[in-house]
Short mmCIF file of C-alpha atoms in Angstrom, two decimals:
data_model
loop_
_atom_site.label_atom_id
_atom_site.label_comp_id
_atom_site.label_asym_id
_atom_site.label_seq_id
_atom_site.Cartn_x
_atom_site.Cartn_y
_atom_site.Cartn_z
CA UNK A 208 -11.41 -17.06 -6.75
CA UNK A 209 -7.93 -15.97 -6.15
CA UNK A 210 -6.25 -13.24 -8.51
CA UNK A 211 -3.92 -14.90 -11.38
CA UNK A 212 -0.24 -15.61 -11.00
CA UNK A 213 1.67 -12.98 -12.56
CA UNK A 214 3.80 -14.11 -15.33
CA UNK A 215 7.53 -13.60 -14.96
CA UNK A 216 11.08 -15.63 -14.89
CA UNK A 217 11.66 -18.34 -12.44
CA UNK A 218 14.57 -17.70 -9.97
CA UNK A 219 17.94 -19.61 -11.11
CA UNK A 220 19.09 -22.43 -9.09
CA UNK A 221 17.55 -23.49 -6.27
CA UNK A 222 16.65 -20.27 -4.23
CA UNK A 223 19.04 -17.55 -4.86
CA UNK A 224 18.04 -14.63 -6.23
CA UNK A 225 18.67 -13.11 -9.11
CA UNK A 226 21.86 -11.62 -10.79
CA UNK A 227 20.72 -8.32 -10.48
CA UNK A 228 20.07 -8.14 -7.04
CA UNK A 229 23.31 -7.27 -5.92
CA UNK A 230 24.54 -4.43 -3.53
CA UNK A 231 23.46 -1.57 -4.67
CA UNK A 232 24.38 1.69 -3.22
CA UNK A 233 22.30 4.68 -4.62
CA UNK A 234 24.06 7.91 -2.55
CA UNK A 235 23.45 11.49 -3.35
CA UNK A 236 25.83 14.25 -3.40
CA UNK A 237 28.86 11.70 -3.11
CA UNK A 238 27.18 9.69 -0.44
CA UNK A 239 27.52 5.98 -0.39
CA UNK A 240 24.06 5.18 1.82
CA UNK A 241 22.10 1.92 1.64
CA UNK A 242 19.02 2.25 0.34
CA UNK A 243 16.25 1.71 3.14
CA UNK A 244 14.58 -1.31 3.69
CA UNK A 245 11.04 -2.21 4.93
CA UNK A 246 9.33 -5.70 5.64
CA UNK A 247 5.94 -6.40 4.47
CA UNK A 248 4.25 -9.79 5.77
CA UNK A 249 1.03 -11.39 3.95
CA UNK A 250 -1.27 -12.67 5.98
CA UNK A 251 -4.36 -14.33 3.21
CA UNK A 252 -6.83 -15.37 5.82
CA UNK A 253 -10.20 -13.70 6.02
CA UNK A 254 -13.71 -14.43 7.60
CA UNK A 255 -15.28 -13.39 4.29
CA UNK A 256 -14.36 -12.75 1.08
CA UNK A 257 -16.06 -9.44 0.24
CA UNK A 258 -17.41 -9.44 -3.30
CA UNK A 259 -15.13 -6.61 -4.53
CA UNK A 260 -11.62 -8.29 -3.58
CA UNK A 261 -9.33 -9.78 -5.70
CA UNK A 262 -6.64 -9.71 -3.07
CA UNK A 263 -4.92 -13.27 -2.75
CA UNK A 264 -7.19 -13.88 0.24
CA UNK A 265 -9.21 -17.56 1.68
CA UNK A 266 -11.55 -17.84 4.21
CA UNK A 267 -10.63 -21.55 4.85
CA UNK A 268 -8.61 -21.39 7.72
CA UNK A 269 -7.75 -25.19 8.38
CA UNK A 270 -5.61 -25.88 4.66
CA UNK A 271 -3.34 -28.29 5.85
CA UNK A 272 0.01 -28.50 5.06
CA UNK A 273 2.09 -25.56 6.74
CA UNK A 274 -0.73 -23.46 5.66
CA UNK A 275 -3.41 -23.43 7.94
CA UNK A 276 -3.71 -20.46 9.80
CA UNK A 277 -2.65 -22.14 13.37
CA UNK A 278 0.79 -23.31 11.45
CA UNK A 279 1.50 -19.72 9.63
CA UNK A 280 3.73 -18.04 11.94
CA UNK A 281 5.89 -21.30 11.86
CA UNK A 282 5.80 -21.64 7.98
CA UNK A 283 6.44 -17.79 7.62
CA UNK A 284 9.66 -18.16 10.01
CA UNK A 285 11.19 -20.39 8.08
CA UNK A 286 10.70 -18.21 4.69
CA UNK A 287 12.06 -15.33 6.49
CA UNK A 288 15.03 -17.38 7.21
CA UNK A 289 15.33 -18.47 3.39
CA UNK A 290 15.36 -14.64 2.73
CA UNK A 291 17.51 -13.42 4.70
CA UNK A 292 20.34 -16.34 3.74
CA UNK A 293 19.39 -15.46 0.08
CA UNK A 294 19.98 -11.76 0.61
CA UNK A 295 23.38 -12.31 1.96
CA UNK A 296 24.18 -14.66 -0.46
CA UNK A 297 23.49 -12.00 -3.31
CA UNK A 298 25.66 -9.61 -1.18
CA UNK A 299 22.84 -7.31 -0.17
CA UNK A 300 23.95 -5.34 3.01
CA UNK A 301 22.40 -6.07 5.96
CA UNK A 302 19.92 -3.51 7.35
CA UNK A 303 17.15 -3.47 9.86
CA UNK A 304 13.57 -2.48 8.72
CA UNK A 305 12.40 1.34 8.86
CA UNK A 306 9.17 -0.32 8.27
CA UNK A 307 7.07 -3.46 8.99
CA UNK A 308 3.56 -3.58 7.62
CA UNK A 309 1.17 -6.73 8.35
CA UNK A 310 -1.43 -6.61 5.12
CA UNK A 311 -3.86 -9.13 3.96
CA UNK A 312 -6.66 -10.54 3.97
CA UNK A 313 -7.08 -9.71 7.74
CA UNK A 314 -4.26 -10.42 9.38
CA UNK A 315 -6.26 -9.48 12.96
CA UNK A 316 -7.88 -12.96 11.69
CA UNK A 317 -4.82 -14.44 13.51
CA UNK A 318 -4.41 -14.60 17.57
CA UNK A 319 -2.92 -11.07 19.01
CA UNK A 320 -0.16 -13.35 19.78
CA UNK A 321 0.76 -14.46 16.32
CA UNK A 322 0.87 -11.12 15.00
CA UNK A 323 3.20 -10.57 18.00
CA UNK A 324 5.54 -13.57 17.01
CA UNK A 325 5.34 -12.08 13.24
CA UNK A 326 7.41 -9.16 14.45
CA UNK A 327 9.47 -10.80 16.64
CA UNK A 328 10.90 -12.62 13.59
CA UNK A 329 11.48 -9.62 11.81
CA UNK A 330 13.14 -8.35 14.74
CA UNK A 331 15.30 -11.69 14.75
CA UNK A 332 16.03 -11.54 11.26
CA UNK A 333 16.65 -8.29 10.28
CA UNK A 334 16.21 -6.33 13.32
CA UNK A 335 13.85 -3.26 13.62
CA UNK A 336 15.68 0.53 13.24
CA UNK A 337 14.97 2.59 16.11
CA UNK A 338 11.74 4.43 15.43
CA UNK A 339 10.34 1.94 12.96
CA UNK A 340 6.97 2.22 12.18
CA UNK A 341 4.92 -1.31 13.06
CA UNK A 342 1.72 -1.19 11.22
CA UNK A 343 -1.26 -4.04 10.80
CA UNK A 344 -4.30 -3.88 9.14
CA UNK A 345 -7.80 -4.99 10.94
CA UNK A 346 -11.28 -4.98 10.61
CA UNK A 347 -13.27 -3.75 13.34
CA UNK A 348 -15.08 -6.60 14.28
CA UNK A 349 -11.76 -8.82 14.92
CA UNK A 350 -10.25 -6.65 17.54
CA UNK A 351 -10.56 -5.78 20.78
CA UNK A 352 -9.19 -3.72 24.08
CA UNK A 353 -6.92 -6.26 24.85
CA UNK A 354 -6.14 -7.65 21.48
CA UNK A 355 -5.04 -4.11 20.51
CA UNK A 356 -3.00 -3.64 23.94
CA UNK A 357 -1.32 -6.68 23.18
CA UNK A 358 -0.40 -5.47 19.69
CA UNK A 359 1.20 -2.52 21.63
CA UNK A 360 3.13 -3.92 24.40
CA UNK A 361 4.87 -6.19 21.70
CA UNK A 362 6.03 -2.97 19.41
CA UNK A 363 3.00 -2.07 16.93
CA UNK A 364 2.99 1.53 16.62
CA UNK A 365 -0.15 1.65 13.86
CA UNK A 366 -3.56 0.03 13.49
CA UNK A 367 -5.38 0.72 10.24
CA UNK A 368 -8.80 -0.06 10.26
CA UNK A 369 -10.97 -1.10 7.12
CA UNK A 370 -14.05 1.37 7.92
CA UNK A 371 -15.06 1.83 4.41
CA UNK A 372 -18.16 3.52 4.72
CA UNK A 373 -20.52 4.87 8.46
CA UNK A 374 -23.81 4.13 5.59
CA UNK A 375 -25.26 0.32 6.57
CA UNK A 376 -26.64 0.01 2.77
CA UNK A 377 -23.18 0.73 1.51
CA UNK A 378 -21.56 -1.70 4.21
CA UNK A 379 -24.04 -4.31 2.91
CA UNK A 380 -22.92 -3.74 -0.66
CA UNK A 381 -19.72 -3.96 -0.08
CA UNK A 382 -20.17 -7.26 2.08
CA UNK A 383 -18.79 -5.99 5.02
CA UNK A 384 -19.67 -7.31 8.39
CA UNK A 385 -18.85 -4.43 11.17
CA UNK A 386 -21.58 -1.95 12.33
CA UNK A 387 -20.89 1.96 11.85
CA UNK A 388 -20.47 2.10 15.38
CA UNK A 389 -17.83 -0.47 15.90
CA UNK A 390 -15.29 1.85 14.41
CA UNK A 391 -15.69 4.37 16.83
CA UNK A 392 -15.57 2.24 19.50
CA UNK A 393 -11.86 0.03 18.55
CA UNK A 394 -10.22 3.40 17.51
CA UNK A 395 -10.96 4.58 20.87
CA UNK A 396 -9.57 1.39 22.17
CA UNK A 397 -6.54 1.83 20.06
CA UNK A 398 -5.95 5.43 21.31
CA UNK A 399 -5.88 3.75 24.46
CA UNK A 400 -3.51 1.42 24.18
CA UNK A 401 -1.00 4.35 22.52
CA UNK A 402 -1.17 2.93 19.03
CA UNK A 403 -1.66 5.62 16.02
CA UNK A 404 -4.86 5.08 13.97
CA UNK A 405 -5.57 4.86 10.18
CA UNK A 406 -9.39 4.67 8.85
CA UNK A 407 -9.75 3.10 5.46
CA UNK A 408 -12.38 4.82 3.73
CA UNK A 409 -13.86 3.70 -0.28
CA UNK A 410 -16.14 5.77 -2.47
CA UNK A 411 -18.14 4.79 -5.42
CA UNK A 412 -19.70 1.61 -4.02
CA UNK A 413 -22.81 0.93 -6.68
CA UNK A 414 -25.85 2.68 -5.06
CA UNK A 415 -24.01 5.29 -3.04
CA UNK A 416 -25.40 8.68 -3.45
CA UNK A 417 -23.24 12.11 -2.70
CA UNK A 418 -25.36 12.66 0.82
CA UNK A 419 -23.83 8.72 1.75
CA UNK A 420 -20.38 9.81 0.88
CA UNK A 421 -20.74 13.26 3.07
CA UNK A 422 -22.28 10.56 5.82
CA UNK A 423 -19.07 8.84 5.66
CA UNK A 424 -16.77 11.84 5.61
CA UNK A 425 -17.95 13.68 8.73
CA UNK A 426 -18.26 10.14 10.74
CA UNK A 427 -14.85 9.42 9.82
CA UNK A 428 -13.70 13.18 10.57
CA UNK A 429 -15.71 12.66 14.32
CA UNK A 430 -13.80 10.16 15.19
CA UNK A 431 -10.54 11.85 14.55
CA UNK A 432 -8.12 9.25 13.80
CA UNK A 433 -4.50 10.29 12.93
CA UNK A 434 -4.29 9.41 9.34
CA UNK A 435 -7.27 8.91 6.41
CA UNK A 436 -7.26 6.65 3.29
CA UNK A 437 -10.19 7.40 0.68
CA UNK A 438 -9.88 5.07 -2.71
CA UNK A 439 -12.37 5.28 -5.79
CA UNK A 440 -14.04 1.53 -5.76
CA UNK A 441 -12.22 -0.24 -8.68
CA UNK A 442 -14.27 -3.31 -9.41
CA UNK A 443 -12.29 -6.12 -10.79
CA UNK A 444 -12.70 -8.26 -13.78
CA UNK A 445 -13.41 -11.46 -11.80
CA UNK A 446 -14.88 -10.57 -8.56
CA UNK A 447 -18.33 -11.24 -7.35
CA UNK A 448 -18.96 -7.50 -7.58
CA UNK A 449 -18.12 -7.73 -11.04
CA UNK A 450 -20.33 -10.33 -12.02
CA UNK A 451 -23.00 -8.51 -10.26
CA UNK A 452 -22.40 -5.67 -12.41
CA UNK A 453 -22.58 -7.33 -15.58
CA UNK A 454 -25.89 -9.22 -14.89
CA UNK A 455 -26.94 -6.00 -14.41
CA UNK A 456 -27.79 -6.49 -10.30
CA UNK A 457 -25.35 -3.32 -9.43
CA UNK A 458 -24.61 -0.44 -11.77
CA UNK A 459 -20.67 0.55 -11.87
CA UNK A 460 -19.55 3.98 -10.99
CA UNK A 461 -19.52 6.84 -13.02
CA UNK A 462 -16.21 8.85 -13.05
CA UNK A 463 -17.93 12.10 -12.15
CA UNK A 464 -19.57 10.74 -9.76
CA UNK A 465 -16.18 9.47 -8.15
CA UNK A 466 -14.41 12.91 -9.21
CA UNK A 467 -17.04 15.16 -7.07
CA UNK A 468 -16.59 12.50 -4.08
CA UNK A 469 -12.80 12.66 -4.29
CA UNK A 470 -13.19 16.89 -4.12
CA UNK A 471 -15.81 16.26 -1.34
CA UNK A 472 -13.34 14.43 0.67
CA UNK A 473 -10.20 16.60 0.25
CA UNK A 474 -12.25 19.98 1.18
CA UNK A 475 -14.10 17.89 4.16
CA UNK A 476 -10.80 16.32 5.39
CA UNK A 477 -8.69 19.63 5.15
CA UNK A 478 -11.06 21.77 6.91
CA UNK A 479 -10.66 18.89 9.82
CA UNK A 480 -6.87 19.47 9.85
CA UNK A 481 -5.69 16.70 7.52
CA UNK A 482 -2.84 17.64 4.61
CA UNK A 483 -2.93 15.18 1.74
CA UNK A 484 0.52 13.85 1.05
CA UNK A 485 -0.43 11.52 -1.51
CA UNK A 486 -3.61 11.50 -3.91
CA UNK A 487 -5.33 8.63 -1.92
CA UNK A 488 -4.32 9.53 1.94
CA UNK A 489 -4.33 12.68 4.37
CA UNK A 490 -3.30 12.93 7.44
CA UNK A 491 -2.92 15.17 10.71
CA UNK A 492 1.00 16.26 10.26
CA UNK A 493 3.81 14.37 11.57
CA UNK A 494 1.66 10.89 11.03
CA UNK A 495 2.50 10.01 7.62
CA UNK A 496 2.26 6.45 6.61
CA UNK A 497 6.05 5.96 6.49
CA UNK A 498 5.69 2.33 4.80
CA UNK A 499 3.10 3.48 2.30
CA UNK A 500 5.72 6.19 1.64
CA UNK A 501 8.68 3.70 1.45
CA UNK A 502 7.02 2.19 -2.06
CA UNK A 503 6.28 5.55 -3.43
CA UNK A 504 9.65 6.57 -2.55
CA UNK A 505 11.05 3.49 -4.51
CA UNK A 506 12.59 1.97 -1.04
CA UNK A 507 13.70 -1.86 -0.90
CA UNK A 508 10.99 -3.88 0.70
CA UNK A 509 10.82 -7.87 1.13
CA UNK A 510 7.17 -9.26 0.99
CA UNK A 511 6.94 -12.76 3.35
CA UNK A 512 3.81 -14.90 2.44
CA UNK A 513 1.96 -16.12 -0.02
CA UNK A 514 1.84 -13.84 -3.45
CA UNK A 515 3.59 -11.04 -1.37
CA UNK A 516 5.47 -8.97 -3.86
CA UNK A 517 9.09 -7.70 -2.95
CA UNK A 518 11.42 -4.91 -4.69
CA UNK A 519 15.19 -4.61 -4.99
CA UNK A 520 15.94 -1.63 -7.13
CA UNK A 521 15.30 -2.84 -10.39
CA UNK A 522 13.69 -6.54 -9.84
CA UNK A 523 10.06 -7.35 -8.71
CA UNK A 524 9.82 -10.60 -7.44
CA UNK A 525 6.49 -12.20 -5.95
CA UNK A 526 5.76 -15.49 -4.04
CA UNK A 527 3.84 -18.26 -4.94
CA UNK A 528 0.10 -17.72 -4.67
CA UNK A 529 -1.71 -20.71 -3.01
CA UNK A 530 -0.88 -20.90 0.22
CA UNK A 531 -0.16 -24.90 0.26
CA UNK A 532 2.03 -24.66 -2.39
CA UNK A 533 3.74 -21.49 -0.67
CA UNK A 534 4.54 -23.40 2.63
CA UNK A 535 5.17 -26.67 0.58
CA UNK A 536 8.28 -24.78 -1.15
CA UNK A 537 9.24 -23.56 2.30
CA UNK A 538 9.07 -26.85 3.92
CA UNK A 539 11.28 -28.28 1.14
CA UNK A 540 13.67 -25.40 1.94
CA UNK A 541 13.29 -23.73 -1.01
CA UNK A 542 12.65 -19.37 -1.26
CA UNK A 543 8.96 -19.70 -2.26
CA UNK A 544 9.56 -17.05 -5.03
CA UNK A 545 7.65 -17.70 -8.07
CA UNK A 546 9.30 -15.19 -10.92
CA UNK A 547 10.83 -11.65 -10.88
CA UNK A 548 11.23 -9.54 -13.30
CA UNK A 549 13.97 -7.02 -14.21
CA UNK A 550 12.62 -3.37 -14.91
CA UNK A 551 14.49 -1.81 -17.87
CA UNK A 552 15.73 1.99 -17.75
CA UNK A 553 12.41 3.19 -19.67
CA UNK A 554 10.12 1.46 -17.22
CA UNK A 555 11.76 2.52 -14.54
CA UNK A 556 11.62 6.11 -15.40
CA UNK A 557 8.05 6.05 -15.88
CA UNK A 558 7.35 4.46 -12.31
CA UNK A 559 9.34 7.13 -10.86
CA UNK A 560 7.33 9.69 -12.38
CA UNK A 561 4.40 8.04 -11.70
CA UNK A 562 4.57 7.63 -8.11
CA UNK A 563 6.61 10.46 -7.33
CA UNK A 564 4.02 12.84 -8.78
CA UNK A 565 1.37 11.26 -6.71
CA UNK A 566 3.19 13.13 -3.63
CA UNK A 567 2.46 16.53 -2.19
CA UNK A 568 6.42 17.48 -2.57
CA UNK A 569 5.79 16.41 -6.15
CA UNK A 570 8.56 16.04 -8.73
CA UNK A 571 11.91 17.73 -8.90
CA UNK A 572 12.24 18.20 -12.49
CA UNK A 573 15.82 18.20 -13.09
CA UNK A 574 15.70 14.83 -12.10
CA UNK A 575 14.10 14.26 -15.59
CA UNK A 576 16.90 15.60 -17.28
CA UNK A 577 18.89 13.28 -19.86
CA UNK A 578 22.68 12.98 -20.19
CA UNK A 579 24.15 16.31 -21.83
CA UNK A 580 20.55 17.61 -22.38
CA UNK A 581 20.55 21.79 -21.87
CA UNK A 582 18.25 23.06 -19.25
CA UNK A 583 17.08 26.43 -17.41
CA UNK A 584 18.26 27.98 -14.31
CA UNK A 585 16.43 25.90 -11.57
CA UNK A 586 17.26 22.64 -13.55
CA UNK A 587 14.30 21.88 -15.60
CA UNK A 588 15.38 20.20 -19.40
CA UNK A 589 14.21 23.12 -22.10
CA UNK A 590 12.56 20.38 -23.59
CA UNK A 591 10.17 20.15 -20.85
CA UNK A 592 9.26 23.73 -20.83
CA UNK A 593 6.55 24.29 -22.57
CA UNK A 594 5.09 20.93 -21.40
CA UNK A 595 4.93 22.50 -17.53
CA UNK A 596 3.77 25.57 -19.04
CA UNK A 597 0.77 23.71 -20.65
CA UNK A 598 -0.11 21.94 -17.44
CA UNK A 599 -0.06 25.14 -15.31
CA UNK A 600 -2.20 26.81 -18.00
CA UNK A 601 -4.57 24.04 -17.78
CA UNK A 602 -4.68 24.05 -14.23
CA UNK A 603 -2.78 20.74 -13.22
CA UNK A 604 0.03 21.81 -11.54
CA UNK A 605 1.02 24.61 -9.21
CA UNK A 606 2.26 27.54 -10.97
CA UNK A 607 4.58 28.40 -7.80
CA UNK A 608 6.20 25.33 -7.04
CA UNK A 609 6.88 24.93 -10.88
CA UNK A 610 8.93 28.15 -11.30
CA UNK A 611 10.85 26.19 -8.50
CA UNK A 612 11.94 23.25 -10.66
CA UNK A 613 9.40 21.03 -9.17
CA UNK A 614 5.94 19.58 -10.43
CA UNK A 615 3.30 19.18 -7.67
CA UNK A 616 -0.05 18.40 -8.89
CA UNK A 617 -3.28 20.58 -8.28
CA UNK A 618 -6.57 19.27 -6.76
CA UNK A 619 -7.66 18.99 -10.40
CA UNK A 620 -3.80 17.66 -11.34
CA UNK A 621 -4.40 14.60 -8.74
CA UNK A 622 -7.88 13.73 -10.41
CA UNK A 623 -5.50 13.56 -14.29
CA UNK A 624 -2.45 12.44 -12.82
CA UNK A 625 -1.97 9.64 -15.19
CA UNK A 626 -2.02 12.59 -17.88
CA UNK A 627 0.36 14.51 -16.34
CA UNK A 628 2.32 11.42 -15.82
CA UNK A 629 1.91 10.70 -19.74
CA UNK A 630 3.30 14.40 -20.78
CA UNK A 631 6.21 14.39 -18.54
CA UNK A 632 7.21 10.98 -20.22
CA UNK A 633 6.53 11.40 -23.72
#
């Protein structure tokens, strides 16, 4: 079962985008910069579909029609090429990708030489900034020595492996098919072949116990990779996991439960030498997810494949979802983009508050001010005074950095952000 289509307006014509992608120049301080722009390139195919995804993933492999996995680096080349003549058609400047991220499904699924050619067509059709980061994601048991060298030697700066859990019971929960000791083993690989190294780690699993989660933590801290990811297990209206769940087979998480093994994992991961930089993800300093950072930092970013979401300030657009429908619309010639949507001012407020709070530099809060409204000395609107006074008194944001003008959440802040979220907005 693949997730819905989201609901949204068709593009006009036949493949251009829409109106209100235009160029848009967003400088500071008088500066008239592009805003950044990163690539991010779907890649649906998986060996299994694990019973708690509802990513727009399919473990058939042979679909026919532009979309089987031996025909997707040809289908996605010629999307890329009905971008990129879209883009300049709408006027939108021309500027090479700070960031490329390969996401799926697995996309280590596909020959170390299709993930190769992937780039090279970003490199062709945009071209790659010097510096840019080159991540993919993989699963340990796809990979190895020389499928990660190649990866290297063709520009990949980043692996970021799906590790989940070192506990076998959760593993088997969870549907995954690597051993605990794989991961160890392909980072090590990785580290050899000069790539930087991400471990994906998920708490909550049904059936994991706070002695599991510690398990997980100081396997994942042994093996030292550069960067950490630890997500609370959201189980999805839909998925096998949550039918499971409401046949009574698994029992879903409790939110103290996930609260004490999100404090766990920022004492654990701190005393190893990680800083968080945003609520889900710590790492050692200087290795940052820059792409991650790109969508929290409200960057442009075109999404290739099928149901890949892209963003160009104010419209969210998103490809067609089955993958023989995506590469029939290519094939015709026609920008497989199913609807977009235009964010008004409100909305768009509200996601910037959202994600920006979700950062360790936090909020500046003069940035929240409204035309002609009064404000204090360091910038913060009067009318949000006694708002950040209430949160520091209650503990969920940092009384320093707030007599600075800027809102950076607490350990306790980061498990209520959506509340602080909800004050700053009201």
């Amino acid at each position: 079962m693949s997730p819905r289509q989201p609901e949204g307006q068709p593009l006009p014509g036949t493949g251009e985008l829409p109106e209100q992608v235009i160029a848009r120049r967003r400088g500071r301080g008088g500066e008239q910069e592009p805003v950044p722009f990163s690539v991010y390139l779907h890649v649906p195919y998986c060996r299994v579909r694990c019973g708690y995804c509802d990513f727009n993933t399919y473990t058939n492999l042979e679909m026919g029609g532009g979309a089987s996995a031996a025909d997707y680096v040809t289908t996605l080349a010629g999307e890329l090429r009905l971008a990129a003549a879209a883009m300049e058609r709408a006027g939108l400047p021309r500027r090479m990708a700070q960031t490329v991220f390969l996401g799926g499904g697995t996309p280590t699924m596909l020959p170390a030489a299709d993930l190769a050619a992937m780039l090279e067509l970003v490199r062709t059709t945009w071209g790659l900034a010097e510096g840019a980061e080159v991540t993919t994601e993989a699963n340990p048991e796809t990979v190895d020595e020389r499928y990660l060298a190649t990866l290297a030697e063709a520009g990949f700066t980043r692996v970021s492996f799906g590790m989940q859990s070192a506990v076998p019971q959760v593993l088997a929960t969870l549907e995954r098919s690597h051993t605990p000791q794989r991961v160890p083993q392909v980072v090590a690989w990785a580290r050899r072949s000069g790539l930087e190294t991400s471990l994906d780690l998920i708490y909550g699993t049904p059936g994991e116990s706070v002695q599991d989660w510690a398990r997980s933590l100081e396997a994942a801290v042994e093996i030292g990779p550069d960067h950490l990811s630890a997500y609370a297990l959201v189980i999805e209206e839909g998925t096998r996991m949550w039918t499971q769940v409401r046949r009574g087979e698994l029992e879903m998480p409790a939110d103290d439960d996930e609260a004490t093994k999100y404090e766990m994992a920022d004492a654990v991961l701190a005393e190893a030498g990680y800083e968080w930089y945003e609520i889900s993800n710590w790492a050692r300093p200087g290795h940052e997810c820059r792409h991650n950072e790109a969508y929290w930092r409200d960057w442009d970013w075109y999404g290739a494949g099928p149901g890949a979401h892209s963003h160009f300030g104010d419209v969210r657009m998103w490809d067609t979802k089955a993958p023989v429908a995506w590469a029939a619309q290519v094939r015709a010639g026609r920008l497989p983009v199913a609807g977009h949507e235009v964010i008004d001012d409100g909305a768009r407020e509200l996601e910037r508050v959202m994600l920006g709070i979700r950062l360790r530099e936090g909020l500046d809060l003069a940035g929240l001010a409204r035309p002609g409204e009064e404000t204090t000395a360091d910038g913060t609107p009067r009318r949000l005074v006694p708002v950040v006074g209430a949160l520091m008194s209650q503990g969920l944001l940092e009384p320093a950095a707030a007599l600075r003008g800027r809102a950076v959440l607490t350990l306790r802040g980061r498990l209520m952000a959506d509340t602080v979220t909800g004050r700053l907005t009201d």
